[in-house]
Coordinates of C-alpha atoms and ligand atoms in Angstrom, one line a residue:
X72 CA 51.2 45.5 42.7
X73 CA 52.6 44.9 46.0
X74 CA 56.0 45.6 46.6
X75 CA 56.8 45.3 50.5
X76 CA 56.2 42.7 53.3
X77 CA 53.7 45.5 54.0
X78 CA 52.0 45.2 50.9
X79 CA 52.0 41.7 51.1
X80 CA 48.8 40.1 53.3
X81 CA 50.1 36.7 53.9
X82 CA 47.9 34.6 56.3
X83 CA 50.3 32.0 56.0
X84 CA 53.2 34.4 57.4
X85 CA 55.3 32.6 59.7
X86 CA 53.0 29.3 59.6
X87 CA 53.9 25.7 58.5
X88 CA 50.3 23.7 56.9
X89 CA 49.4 20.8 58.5
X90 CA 46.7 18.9 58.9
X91 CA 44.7 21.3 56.9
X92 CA 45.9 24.5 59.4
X93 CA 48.2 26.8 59.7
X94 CA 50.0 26.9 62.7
X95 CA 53.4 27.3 64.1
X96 CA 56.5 25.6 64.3
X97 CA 57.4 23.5 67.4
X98 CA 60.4 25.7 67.5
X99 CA 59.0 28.8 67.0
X100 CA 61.8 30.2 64.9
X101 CA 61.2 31.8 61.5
X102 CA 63.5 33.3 58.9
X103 CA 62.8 36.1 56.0
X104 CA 62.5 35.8 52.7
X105 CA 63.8 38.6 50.3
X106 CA 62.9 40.2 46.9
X107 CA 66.1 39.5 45.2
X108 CA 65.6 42.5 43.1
X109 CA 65.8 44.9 46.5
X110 CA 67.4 42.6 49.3
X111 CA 63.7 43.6 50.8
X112 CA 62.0 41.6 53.4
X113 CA 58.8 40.2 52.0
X114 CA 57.6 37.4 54.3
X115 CA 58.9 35.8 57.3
X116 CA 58.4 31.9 57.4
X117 CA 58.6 29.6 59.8
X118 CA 62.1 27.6 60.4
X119 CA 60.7 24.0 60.7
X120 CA 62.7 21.1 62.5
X121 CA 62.6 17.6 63.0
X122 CA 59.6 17.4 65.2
X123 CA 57.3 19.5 63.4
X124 CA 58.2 17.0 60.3
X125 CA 57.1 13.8 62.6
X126 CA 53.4 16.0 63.3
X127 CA 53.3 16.6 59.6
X128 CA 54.0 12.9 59.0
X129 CA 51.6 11.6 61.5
X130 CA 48.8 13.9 59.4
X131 CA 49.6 12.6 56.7
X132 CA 49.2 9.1 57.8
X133 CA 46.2 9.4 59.4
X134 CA 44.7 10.8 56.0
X135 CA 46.1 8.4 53.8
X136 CA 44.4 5.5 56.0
X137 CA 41.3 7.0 56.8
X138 CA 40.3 9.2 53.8
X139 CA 42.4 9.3 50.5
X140 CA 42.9 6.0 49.9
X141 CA 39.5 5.0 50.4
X142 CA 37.9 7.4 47.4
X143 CA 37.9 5.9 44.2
X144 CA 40.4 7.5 41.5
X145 CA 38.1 9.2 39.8
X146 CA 37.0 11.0 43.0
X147 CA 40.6 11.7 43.8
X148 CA 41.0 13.1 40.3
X149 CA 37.8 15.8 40.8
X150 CA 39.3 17.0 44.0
X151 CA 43.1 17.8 41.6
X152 CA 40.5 19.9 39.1
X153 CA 39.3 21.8 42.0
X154 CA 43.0 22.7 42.9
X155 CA 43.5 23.2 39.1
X156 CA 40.8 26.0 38.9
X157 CA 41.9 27.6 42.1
X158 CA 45.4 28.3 40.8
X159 CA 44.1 29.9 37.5
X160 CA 41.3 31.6 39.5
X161 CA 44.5 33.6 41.6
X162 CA 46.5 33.5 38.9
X163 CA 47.7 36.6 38.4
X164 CA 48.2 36.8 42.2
X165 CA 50.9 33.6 42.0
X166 CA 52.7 35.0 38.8
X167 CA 53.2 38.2 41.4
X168 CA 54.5 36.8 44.3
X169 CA 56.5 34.5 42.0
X170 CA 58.4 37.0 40.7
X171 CA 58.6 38.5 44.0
X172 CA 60.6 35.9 45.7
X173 CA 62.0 34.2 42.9
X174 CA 63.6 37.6 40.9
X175 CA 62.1 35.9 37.5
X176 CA 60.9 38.5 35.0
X177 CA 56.8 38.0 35.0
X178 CA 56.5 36.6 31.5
X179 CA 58.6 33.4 32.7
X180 CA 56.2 33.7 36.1
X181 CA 53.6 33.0 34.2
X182 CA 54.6 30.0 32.3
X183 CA 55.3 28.8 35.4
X184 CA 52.1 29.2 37.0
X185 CA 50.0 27.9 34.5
X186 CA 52.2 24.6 34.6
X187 CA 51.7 24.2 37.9
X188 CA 48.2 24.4 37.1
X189 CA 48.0 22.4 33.9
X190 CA 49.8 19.5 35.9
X191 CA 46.8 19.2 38.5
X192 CA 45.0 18.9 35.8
X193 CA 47.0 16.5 33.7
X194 CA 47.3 13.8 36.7
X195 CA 43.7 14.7 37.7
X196 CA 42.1 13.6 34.2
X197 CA 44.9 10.4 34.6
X198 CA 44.4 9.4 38.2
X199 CA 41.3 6.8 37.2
X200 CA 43.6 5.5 34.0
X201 CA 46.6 4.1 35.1
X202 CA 45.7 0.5 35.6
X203 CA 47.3 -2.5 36.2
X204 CA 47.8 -5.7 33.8
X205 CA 46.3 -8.9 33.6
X206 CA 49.1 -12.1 33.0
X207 CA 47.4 -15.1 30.9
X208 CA 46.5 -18.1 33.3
X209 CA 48.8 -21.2 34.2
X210 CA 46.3 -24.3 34.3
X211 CA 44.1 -23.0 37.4
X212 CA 46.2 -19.9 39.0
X213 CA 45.4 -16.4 36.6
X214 CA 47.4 -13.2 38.3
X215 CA 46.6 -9.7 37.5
X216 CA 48.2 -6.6 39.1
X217 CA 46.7 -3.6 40.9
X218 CA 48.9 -0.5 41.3
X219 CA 48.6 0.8 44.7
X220 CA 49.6 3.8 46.4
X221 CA 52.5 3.5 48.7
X222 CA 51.2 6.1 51.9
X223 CA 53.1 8.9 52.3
X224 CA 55.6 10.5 49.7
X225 CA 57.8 13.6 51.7
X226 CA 58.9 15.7 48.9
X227 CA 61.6 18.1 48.8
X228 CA 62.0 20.8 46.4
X229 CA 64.5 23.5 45.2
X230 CA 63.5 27.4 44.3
X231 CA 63.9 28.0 40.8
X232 CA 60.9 27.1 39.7
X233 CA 58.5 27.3 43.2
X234 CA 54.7 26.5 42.0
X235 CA 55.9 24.0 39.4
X236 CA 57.9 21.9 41.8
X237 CA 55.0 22.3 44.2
X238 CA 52.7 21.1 41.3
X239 CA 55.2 18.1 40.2
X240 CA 55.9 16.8 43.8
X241 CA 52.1 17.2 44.6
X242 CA 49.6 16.4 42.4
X243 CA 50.9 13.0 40.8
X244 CA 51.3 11.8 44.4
X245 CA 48.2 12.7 45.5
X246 CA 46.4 11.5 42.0
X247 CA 48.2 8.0 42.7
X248 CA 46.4 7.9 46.5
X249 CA 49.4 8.5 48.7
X250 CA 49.3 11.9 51.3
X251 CA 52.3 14.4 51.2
X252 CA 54.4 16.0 53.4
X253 CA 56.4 19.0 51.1
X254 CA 59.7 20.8 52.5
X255 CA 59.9 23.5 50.1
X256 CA 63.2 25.3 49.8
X257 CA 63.9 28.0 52.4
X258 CA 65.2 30.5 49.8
X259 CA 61.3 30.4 47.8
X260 CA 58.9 28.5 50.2
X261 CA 55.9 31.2 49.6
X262 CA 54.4 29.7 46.7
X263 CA 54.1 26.8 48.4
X264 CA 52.4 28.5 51.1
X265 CA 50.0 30.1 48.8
X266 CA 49.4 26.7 47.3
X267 CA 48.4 25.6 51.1
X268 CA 45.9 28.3 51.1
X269 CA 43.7 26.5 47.8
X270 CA 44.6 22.9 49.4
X271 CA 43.1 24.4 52.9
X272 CA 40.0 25.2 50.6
X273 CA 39.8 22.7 48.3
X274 CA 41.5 19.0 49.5
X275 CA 40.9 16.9 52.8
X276 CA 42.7 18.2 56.0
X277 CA 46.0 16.0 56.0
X278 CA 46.6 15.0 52.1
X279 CA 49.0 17.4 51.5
X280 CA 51.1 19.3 54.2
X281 CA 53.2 21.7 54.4
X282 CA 56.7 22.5 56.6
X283 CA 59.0 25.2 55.4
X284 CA 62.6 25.6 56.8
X285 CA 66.2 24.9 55.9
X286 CA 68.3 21.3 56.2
X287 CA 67.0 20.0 59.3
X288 CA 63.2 19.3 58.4
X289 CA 64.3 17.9 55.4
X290 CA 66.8 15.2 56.8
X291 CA 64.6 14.0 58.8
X292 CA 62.2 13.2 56.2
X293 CA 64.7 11.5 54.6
X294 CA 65.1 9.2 56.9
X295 CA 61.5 9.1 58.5
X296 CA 60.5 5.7 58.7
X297 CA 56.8 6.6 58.2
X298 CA 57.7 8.0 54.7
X299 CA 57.2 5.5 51.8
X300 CA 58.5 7.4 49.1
X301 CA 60.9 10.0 48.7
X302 CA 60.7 12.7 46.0
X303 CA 63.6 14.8 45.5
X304 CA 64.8 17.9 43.6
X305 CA 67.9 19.9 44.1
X306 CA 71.9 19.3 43.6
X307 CA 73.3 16.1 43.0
X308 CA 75.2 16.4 46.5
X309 CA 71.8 16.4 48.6
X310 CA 70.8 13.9 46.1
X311 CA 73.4 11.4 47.5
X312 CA 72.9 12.3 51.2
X313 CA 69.2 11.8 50.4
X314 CA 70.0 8.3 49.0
X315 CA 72.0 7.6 51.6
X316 CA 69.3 8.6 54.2
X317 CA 66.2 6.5 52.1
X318 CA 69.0 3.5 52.3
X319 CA 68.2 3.6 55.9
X320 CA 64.7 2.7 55.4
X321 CA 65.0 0.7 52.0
X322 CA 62.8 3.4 50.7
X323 CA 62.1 4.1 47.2
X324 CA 63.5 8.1 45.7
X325 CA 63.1 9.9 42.8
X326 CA 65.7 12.4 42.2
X327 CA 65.7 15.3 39.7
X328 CA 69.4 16.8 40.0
X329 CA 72.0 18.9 38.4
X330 CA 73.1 19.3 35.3
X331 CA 76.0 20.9 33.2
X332 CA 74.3 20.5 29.3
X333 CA 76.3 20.4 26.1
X334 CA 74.5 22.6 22.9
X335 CA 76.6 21.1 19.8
X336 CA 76.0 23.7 16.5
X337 CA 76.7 21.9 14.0
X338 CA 78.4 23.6 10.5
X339 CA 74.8 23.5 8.7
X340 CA 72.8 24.7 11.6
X341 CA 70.3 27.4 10.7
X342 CA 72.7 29.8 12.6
X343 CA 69.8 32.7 13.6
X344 CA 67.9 29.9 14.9
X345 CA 70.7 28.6 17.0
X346 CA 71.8 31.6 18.6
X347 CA 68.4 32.7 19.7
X348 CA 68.2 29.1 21.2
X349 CA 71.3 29.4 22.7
X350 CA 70.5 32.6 24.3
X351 CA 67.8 31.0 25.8
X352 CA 68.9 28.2 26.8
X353 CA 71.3 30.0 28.7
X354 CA 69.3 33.0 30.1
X355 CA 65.8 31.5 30.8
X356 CA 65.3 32.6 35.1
X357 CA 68.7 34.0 34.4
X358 CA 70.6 30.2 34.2
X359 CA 68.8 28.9 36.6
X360 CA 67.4 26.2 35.1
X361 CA 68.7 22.3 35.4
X362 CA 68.0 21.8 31.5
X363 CA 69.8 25.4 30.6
X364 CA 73.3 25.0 28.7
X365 CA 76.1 26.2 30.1
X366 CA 78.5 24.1 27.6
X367 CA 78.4 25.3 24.2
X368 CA 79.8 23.3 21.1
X369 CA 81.0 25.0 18.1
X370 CA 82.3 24.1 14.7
X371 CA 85.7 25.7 14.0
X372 CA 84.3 26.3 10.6
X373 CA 81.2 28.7 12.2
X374 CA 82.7 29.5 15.9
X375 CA 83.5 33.3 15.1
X376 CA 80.1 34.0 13.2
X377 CA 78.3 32.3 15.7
X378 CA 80.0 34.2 18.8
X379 CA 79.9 37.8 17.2
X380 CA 75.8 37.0 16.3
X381 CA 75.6 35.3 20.0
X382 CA 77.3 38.0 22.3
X383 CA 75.1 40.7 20.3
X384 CA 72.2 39.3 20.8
X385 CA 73.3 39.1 24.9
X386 CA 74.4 41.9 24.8
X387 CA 71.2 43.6 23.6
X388 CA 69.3 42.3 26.1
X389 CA 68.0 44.3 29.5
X390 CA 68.7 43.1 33.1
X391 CA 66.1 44.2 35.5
X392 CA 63.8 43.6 38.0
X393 CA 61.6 41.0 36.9
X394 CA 58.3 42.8 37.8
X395 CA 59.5 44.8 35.3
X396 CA 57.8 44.4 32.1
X397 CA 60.4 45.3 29.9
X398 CA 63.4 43.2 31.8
X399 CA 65.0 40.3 30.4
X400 CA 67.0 38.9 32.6
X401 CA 66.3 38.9 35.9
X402 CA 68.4 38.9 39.6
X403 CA 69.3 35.8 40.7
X404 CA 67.2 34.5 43.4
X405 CA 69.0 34.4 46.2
X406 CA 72.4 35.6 48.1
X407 CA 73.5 32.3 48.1
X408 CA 73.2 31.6 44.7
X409 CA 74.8 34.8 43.9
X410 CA 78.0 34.1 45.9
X411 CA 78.0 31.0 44.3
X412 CA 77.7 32.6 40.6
X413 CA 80.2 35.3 41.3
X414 CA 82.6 32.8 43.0
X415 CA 82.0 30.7 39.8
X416 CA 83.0 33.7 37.8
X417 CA 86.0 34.5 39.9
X418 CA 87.2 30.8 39.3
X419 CA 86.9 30.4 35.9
X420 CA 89.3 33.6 35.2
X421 CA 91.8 32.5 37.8
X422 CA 91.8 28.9 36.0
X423 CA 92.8 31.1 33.0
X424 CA 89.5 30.7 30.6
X425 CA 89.3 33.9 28.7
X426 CA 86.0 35.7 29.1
X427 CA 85.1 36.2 25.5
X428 CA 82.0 38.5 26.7
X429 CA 80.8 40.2 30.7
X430 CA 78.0 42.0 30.9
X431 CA 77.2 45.5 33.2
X432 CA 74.7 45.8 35.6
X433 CA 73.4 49.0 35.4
X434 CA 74.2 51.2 38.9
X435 CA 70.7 52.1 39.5
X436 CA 69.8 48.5 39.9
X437 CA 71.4 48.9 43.3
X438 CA 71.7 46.5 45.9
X439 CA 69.7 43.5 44.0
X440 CA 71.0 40.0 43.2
X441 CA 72.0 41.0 39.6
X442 CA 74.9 38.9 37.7
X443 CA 75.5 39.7 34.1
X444 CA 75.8 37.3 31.2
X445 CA 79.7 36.1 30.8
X446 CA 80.6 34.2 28.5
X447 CA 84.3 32.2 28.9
X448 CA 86.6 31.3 25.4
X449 CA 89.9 29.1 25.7
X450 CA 88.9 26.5 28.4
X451 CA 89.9 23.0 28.4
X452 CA 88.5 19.9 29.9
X453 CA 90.2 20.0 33.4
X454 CA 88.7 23.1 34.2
X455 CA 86.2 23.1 37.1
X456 CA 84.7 26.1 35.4
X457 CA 84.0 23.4 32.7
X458 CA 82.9 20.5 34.4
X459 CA 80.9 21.5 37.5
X460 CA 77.6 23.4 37.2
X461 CA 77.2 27.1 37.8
X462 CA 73.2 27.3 37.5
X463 CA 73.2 31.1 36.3
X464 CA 73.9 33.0 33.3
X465 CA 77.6 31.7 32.7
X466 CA 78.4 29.9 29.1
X467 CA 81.9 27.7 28.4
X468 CA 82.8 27.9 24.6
X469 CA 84.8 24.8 23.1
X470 CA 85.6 24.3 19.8
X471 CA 85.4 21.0 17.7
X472 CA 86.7 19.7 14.4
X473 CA 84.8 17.1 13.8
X474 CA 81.1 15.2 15.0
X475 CA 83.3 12.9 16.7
X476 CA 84.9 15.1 18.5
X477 CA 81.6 16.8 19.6
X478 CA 80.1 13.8 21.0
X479 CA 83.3 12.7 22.2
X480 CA 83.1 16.4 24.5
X481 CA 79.5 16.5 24.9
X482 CA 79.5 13.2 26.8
X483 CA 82.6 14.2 28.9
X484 CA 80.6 14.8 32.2
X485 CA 79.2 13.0 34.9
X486 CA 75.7 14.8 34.4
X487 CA 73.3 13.8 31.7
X488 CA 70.3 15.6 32.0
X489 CA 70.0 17.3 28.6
X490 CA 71.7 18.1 25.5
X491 CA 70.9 19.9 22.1
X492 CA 71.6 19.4 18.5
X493 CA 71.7 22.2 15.8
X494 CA 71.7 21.1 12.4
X495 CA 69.9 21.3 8.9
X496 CA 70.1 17.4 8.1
X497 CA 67.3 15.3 10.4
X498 CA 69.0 12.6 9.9
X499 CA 72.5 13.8 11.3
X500 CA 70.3 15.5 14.1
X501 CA 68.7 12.4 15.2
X502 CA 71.9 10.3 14.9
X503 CA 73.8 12.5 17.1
X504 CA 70.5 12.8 20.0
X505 CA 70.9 8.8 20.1
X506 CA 74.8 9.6 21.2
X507 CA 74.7 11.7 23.4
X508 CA 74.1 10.6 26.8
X509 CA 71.9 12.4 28.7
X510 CA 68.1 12.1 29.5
X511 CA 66.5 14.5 27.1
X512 CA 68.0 16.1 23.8
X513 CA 66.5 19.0 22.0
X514 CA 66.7 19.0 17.8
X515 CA 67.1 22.7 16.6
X516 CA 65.2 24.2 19.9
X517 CA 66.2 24.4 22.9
X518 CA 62.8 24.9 24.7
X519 CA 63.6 23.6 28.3
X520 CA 60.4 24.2 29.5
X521 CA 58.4 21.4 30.2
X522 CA 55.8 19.9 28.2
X523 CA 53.7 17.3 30.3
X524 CA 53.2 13.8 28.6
X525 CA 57.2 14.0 27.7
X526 CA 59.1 12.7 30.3
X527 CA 61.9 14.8 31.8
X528 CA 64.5 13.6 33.8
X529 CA 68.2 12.9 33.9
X530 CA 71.0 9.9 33.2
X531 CA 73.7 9.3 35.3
X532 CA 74.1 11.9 37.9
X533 CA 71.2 14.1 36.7
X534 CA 69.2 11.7 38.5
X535 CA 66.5 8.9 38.2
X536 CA 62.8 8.5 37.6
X537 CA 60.8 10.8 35.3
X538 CA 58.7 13.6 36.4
X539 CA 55.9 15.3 33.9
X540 CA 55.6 11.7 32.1
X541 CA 52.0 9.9 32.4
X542 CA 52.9 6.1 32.8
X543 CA 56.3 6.4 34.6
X544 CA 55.8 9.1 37.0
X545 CA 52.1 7.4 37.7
X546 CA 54.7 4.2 38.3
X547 CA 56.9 6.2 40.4
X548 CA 54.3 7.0 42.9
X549 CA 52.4 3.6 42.9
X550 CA 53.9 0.0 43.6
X551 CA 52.8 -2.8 41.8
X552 CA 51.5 -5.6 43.5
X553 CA 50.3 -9.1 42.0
X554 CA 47.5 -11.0 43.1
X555 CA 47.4 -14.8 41.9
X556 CA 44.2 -16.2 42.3
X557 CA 42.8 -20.0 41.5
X558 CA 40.2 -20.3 38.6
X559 CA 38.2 -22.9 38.0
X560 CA 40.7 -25.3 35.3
X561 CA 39.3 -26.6 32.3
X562 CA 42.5 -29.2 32.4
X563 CA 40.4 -30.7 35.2
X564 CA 37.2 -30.5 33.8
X565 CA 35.9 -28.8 37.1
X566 CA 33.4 -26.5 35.0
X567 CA 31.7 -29.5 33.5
X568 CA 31.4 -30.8 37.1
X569 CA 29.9 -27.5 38.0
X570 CA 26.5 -28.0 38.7
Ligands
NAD249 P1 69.6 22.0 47.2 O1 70.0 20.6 47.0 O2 70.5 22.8 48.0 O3 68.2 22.0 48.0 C1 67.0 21.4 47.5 C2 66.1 21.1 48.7 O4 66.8 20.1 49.5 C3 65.8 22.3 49.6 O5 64.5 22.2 50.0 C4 66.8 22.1 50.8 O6 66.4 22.7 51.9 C5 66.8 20.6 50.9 N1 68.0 20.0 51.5 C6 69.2 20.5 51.6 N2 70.1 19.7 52.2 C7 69.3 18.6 52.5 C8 69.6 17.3 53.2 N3 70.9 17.0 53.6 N4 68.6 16.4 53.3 C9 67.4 16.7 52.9 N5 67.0 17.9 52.3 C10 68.0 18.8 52.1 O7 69.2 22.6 45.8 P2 68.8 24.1 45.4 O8 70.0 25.0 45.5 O9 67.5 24.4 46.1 O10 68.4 23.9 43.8 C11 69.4 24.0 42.8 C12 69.7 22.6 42.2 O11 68.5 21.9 41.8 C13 70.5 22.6 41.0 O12 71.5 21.6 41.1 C14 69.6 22.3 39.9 O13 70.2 21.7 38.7 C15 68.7 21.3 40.6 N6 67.4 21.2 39.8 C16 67.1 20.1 39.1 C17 65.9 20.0 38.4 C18 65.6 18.7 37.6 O14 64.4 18.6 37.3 N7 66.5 17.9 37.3 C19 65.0 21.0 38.4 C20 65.3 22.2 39.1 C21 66.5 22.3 39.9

C-alpha cells in the first residue's frame, strides 16, 4: 500500500486536465498535498489561476459545440457507463489514495468510491429519460418543451468527500449535454485527478476538465462569462461570494452549503438505537460531514441515561490512521480544518459550555491531524459554539421539556440542511420531520450518506437545488425551453380543405 509521495506514481503530479491532457499551469506554481495522518508530502499539484481557468473554459466550449451536444442522450449515457466501470475497475486504488489525502478510515473510503461510481451510472441509465412536456393546443398553436443543456457548468467542490463530489458535479452535467470545467478543493484535489486519468481514457477531449488550485481559479469561474451554470459546494460564506459573483452574469447556481443539524431524542426513542445513531452521525469522516449533527436534543426525562450510554460508546472507540483497518475515527483532513476545530474547542470553553466528555489522542499518533470527540453540556442559545458550524467531531447537548420546546430549538438556526427524529410512535416521528425546517430529516437513523433517487440538499442557508435526485438535479443542469408551433385547426376546418 503506498505510503509516501514516493510510493505514489501520479502521472497527473503537478498537472491541471484540459482539453483531454495534462499539462501545466500558466503559472507554473504548485503546492503539496499532505497525508493528514503523517503531515507527509504525497503529491504536489499545480496552483491554477485565472488564465488557466479561461483555457479550460475555451475547451470546454469548443466541446460542448462541436461534440457533446450533438450525440443523442443515449449515446451520452454509454460514454457515463464507461466512466462507471473504470472507477470500480481501479477501485481499490481510489479507496487508497482516498484515505490518503482525505485521513478517512478505508471502510468510509469505500462507500465513497462506490458512490461516485454508482452516480455515473445512475445519470448514465437517466440521461435519454428526462423529457420534456407537451401543453394541450389553443385553437391552431400546440407548444411542447425540450430540455436543453445550458454549455458549460464550472463546478466547485470541497474535500470531505473528493470522488463523490467529483461524481455529483460531473456526471449529471455531463448526462444533461453541457461540458465541465471542475476546481476541486486544494486541500483533496487528487481524486479528481485520478478521475481525469479514466475521463482521459474513456470521454471526448474537452467534456470535462480539470484545474486544481486555491481561491483564485475558482473566482474567476464564478464570474466567467462563458460559464452557464454554476455548481457549488462548500461553506455558506463562499456560497454568497459565489452568488454574488453568478449575479454578475445573471447565471444560474446550485449551492450545497453548511450546516449545524439538530438530533431531537425523544422520551420513547429506542435509546440503543439512538445513541449508536448519534455517534454516527457525529463521527462519520470524523464530523466532517454537512449532514452530521453537531446539536443534540434531549428529553430531561432520558438526558443522563442517554449521555452516560453516549460518551461510552465514544469513548470506546479508536482514533487512528484511516489506512488503518482497525481505526474508527480518523485525522481530520487538513491543517486548516484542524486549527479551525481546535479553535472551535478553545471557544466553546471560554464561552463557558461545560465539556461533559474530551477525548485523548494517543502519543504515538504523533504529529497527524488528530482531534478527539468532545462533547459540550450547559450551553445556551447565544453561544457561537452553538450556533455556528464546527464540521468535526464536536457535539452541543441541550435539554428540552417538552416537543414544543424541541422544535422551538431545533429550528433556532439559520442552516437547514438536516435534522433527525428519535421516537417509538411514527406518527409523532413524522409530525415532528414536517416541523422542523431543514431540507432532509432522518426518522430513527441517522444514515447521512447519500442514497441516489432521494434528493439531498438544504433550506435556508444550507443552500438551494438538489443534488443525487433524478428529476431536479436533471432540471438543475438543463433549461427548459418552449417551442409553440401552428397546427393545422379543426375550428377552421383547414383539414377538410386539405387535399
Ligand atoms: P470552502 O467554501 O472553503 O471551499 C469550497 C471550494 O470553493 C474549494 O474548491 C475552494 O477552493 C473554493 N473557493 C473558496 N473561496 C472561493 C471563492 N471566493 N470563489 C470561488 N471558489 C472559492 O469549503 P470547504 O472548507 O472546502 O468545505 C467545507 C464546507 O462544505 C462545510 O461548510 C460543509 O458543510 C460544506 N459541505 C456541504 C455539503 C452539502 O452537500 N451541503 C457537502 C459537503 C460539504
Amino acid at each position: 500500500m503506498p505510503e509516501t509521495q514516493s510510493d505514489l506514481s501520479l502521472p497527473y503530479n503537478g498537472k491541471l486536465f484540459i482539453d483531454g491532457e495534462f499539462i501545466e499551469s500558466e503559472g507554473g506554481n504548485r503546492f503539496d498535498v499532505e497525508d493528514p495522518a503523517s503531515r507527509d508530502v504525497i503529491g504536489s499539484v499545480a496552483d491554477g489561476t485565472a488564465e488557466d481557468i479561461d483555457i479550460a473554459v475555451d475547451a470546454a466550449r469548443d466541446a460542448y459545440e462541436t461534440c457533446w451536444r450533438q450525440l443523442s442522450a443515449r449515446d451520452r449515457g454509454e460514454y457515463l457507463f464507461a466512466v462507471a466501470d473504470a472507477i470500480e475497475d481501479e477501485f481499490e486504488e481510489f479507496v487508497e489514495l482516498e484515505t490518503l489525502e482525505n485521513g478517512k478510515p478505508l471502510e468510509q473510503s469505500r462507500s465513497d468510491v462506490r458512490e461516485a461510481a454508482k452516480t455515473f451510472r445512475y445519470y448514465g441509465g437517466g440521461a435519454d429519460k428526462y423529457h420534456g412536456d407537451t401543453i394541450p393546443e389553443k385553437r391552431d398553436l400546440f407548444d411542447y418543451t425540450v430540455q436543453e443543456p445550458y454549455g458549460v457548468v464550472g463546478s466547485i467542490i470541497p474535500w470531505n468527500w473528493p470522488p463523490m463530489h467529483t461524481a455529483d458535479f460531473t456526471a449529471a452535467p455531463i448526462a444533461c449535454g453541457n461540458t465541465v470545467v471542475l476546481k476541486p478543493a486544494p486541500e483533496a484535489p487528487l481524486s479528481s485527478l485520478k478521475m481525469a486519468e479514466i475521463w482521459q481514457r474513456v470521454l471526448p477531449d474537452g467534456v470535462v476538465n480539470v484545474v486544481t488550485g486555491s481561491t483564485e481559479p475558482g473566482v474567476r469561474l464564478s464570474r466567467h462569462d462563458g460559464v452557464n451554470k454554476i455548481g457549488f459546494t462548500g461553506h455558506t460564506e463562499t456560497g454568497t461570494k459565489i452568488m454574488e459573483s453568478a449575479a454578475q452574469t445573471i447565471t444560474s447556481v446550485m449551492l450545497e452549503l453548511g450546516g449545524k443539524n439538530p438530533n431531537i431524542v425523544l422520551p420513547d426513542a429506542p435509546l440503543d438505537d439512538a445513541v449508536a445513531g448519534t455517534v454516527a452521525g457525529l463521527l462519520t469522516n470524523t464530523g466532517q460531514a454537512c449532514a452530521g449533527c453537531e446539536r443534540l436534543l434531549l428529553h430531561e426525562d432520558i438526558a443522563d441515561e442517554f449521555l452516560d450510554a453516549f460518551i461510552d460508546h465514544i469513548s470506546a472507540l479508536t482514533i487512528g490512521p484511516g489506512i488503518d483497518s482497525e481505526t474508527d475515527i480518523g485525522p481530520l483532513a487538513n491543517a486548516k480544518q484542524y486549527e479551525k476545530v481546535t479553535d472551535y474547542i478553545s471557544l466553546g470553553k471560554s464561552e463557558g459550555a461545560t465539556v461533559l466528555y474530551e477525548g485523548e489522542v494517543p502519543e504515538e499518533l504523533g504529529d497527524g491531524f488528530y482531534v478527539p470527540p468532545v462533547v459540550f453540556g450547559d450551553v445556551d442559545g447565544e453561544m457561537r459554539i452553538v450556533n455556528e458550524e464546527v464540521f468535526g467531531p464536536v457535539i452541543v447537548v441541550r435539554k428540552y421539556s417538552s416537543v414544543r420546546d424541541a422544535i422551538e430549538i431545533a429550528n433556532d438556526t439559520e442552516y437547514g440542511l438536516t435534522g433527525a427524529v428519535w421516537t417509538r410512535d411514527a406518527r409523532v416521528g413524522n409530525r415532528l420531520a414536517r416541523r422542523i425546517d431543514a431540507g432532509i430529516v432522518y426518522i430513527n437513523n441517522y444514515d447521512n450518506g447519500t442514497f441516489l433517487g432521494a434528493p439531498f440538499g438544504g433550506f435556508g442557508r444550507s443552500g438551494m437545488g438538489k443534488k443525487l435526485a433524478f428529476e431536479e438535479t436533471m432540471q438543475e443542469f438543463t433549461r427548459t425551453k418552449t417551442v409553440r408551433t401552428r397546427v393545422a385547426s379543426e375550428d377552421l376546418d383547414e383539414l377538410d380543405d386539405y387535399y
